[in-house]
Short mmCIF file of C-alpha atoms in Angstrom, two decimals:
data_model
loop_
_atom_site.label_atom_id
_atom_site.label_comp_id
_atom_site.label_asym_id
_atom_site.label_seq_id
_atom_site.Cartn_x
_atom_site.Cartn_y
_atom_site.Cartn_z
CA MET A 1 32.29 -37.21 -38.00
CA SER A 2 35.25 -36.84 -40.55
CA ASP A 3 38.87 -35.55 -39.06
CA TRP A 4 38.87 -33.32 -42.34
CA PHE A 5 35.90 -31.42 -40.65
CA ARG A 6 37.23 -31.01 -37.20
CA ASP A 7 40.63 -29.88 -38.64
CA GLN A 8 39.29 -27.00 -40.49
CA ASP A 9 37.13 -25.61 -37.39
CA ALA A 10 39.26 -22.30 -36.48
CA ASP A 11 39.04 -20.22 -32.99
CA LEU A 12 37.72 -16.31 -33.72
CA PRO A 13 39.04 -14.66 -30.82
CA TRP A 14 37.22 -11.54 -31.79
CA LEU A 15 33.88 -12.64 -31.20
CA SER A 16 32.40 -12.44 -27.36
CA VAL A 17 30.56 -14.71 -25.46
CA GLY A 18 26.81 -13.62 -25.11
CA SER A 19 25.03 -12.88 -21.60
CA GLU A 20 23.83 -16.74 -21.79
CA GLY A 21 27.43 -17.94 -22.03
CA ILE A 22 26.73 -19.23 -25.75
CA HIS A 23 28.40 -17.83 -28.86
CA ASP A 24 29.15 -18.92 -32.59
CA GLN A 25 25.26 -19.72 -33.39
CA ALA A 26 25.35 -18.00 -36.36
CA GLY A 27 25.74 -19.86 -39.80
CA ASN A 28 25.58 -23.56 -37.91
CA VAL A 29 22.21 -24.58 -39.55
CA GLY A 30 18.81 -23.22 -40.04
CA GLU A 31 16.59 -22.78 -37.15
CA TRP A 32 12.97 -24.54 -36.86
CA CYS A 33 10.58 -22.38 -34.69
CA ALA A 34 7.15 -23.23 -33.37
CA THR A 35 5.74 -20.12 -34.99
CA LYS A 36 3.56 -21.07 -38.10
CA TRP A 37 4.55 -19.39 -41.29
CA GLN A 38 2.88 -16.34 -42.51
CA ALA A 39 4.06 -14.06 -45.27
CA GLU A 40 2.59 -11.16 -43.12
CA TYR A 41 5.14 -10.34 -40.07
CA PRO A 42 4.86 -9.91 -37.32
CA LEU A 43 1.34 -10.55 -37.02
CA PRO A 44 -1.13 -7.86 -35.35
CA ASN A 45 -1.95 -9.34 -32.39
CA ALA A 46 -0.59 -12.19 -29.86
CA GLU A 47 -2.51 -14.96 -31.86
CA GLU A 48 0.92 -15.70 -32.69
CA TRP A 49 1.49 -17.32 -28.77
CA SER A 50 -1.41 -18.92 -28.25
CA ASP A 51 -1.62 -22.80 -27.93
CA GLY A 52 -3.97 -23.30 -30.80
CA TYR A 53 -1.68 -21.16 -32.93
CA LEU A 54 1.63 -23.10 -32.04
CA SER A 55 0.07 -26.52 -32.47
CA GLY A 56 -0.79 -28.50 -35.55
CA ASP A 57 0.79 -29.74 -38.98
CA ALA A 58 1.23 -26.00 -40.62
CA THR A 59 4.30 -24.93 -42.45
CA ARG A 60 6.62 -23.35 -39.77
CA VAL A 61 9.07 -20.70 -39.60
CA VAL A 62 12.71 -21.32 -39.83
CA ARG A 63 14.96 -18.63 -38.88
CA GLY A 64 18.83 -17.84 -40.04
CA GLY A 65 20.89 -19.65 -42.53
CA SER A 66 23.31 -22.56 -42.19
CA TRP A 67 26.94 -23.61 -43.43
CA PHE A 68 25.06 -23.68 -46.97
CA SER A 69 23.79 -20.11 -47.02
CA ASN A 70 25.03 -16.64 -48.46
CA ALA A 71 25.92 -13.86 -45.79
CA TYR A 72 22.26 -12.14 -45.83
CA ARG A 73 20.59 -15.22 -45.03
CA VAL A 74 23.00 -15.95 -42.06
CA ARG A 75 20.94 -13.71 -39.51
CA ALA A 76 18.83 -14.39 -36.56
CA ALA A 77 16.17 -11.88 -38.78
CA TYR A 78 16.06 -14.19 -41.88
CA ARG A 79 12.86 -15.74 -41.90
CA ASN A 80 11.92 -18.94 -44.33
CA LEU A 81 9.38 -21.22 -44.36
CA GLY A 82 9.48 -25.01 -44.00
CA GLU A 83 7.11 -27.84 -44.65
CA PRO A 84 6.44 -30.62 -41.50
CA GLY A 85 8.37 -33.54 -42.29
CA ILE A 86 11.54 -32.43 -44.18
CA ARG A 87 14.63 -33.12 -43.17
CA LEU A 88 17.96 -31.59 -44.34
CA SER A 89 21.70 -31.73 -43.15
CA ASN A 90 21.82 -27.91 -42.52
CA LEU A 91 18.54 -27.35 -40.30
CA GLY A 92 18.09 -27.82 -36.83
CA PHE A 93 16.07 -26.46 -33.88
CA ARG A 94 16.72 -23.86 -31.66
CA CYS A 95 16.91 -24.38 -27.92
CA VAL A 96 15.32 -21.86 -25.94
CA ARG A 97 15.13 -20.67 -22.34
CA VAL A 98 12.58 -18.78 -20.88
CA ARG A 99 12.63 -16.72 -17.60
CA ARG A 100 10.16 -16.68 -15.14
#
């Protein structure tokens, strides 16, 4: 990584750490999700979370925006779609921990 990018980073002391101990997540990259894309959302039943629904090569939901997005898209609630196999510098994935 170029030193220029590292030098542009700034601390934002008014942002608090969340309950999971992380912060500053919005605006880094748009996040691939396991959910298949459907224009109608949320789905009317639990089908969306079944193993069959989550498998396959379907278009997936991308949540949030990136460093390249406008303010409206830099929200976890923002939904877009992404074709499998696409590779972009402003697209990543979401780390999730399920408590049981």
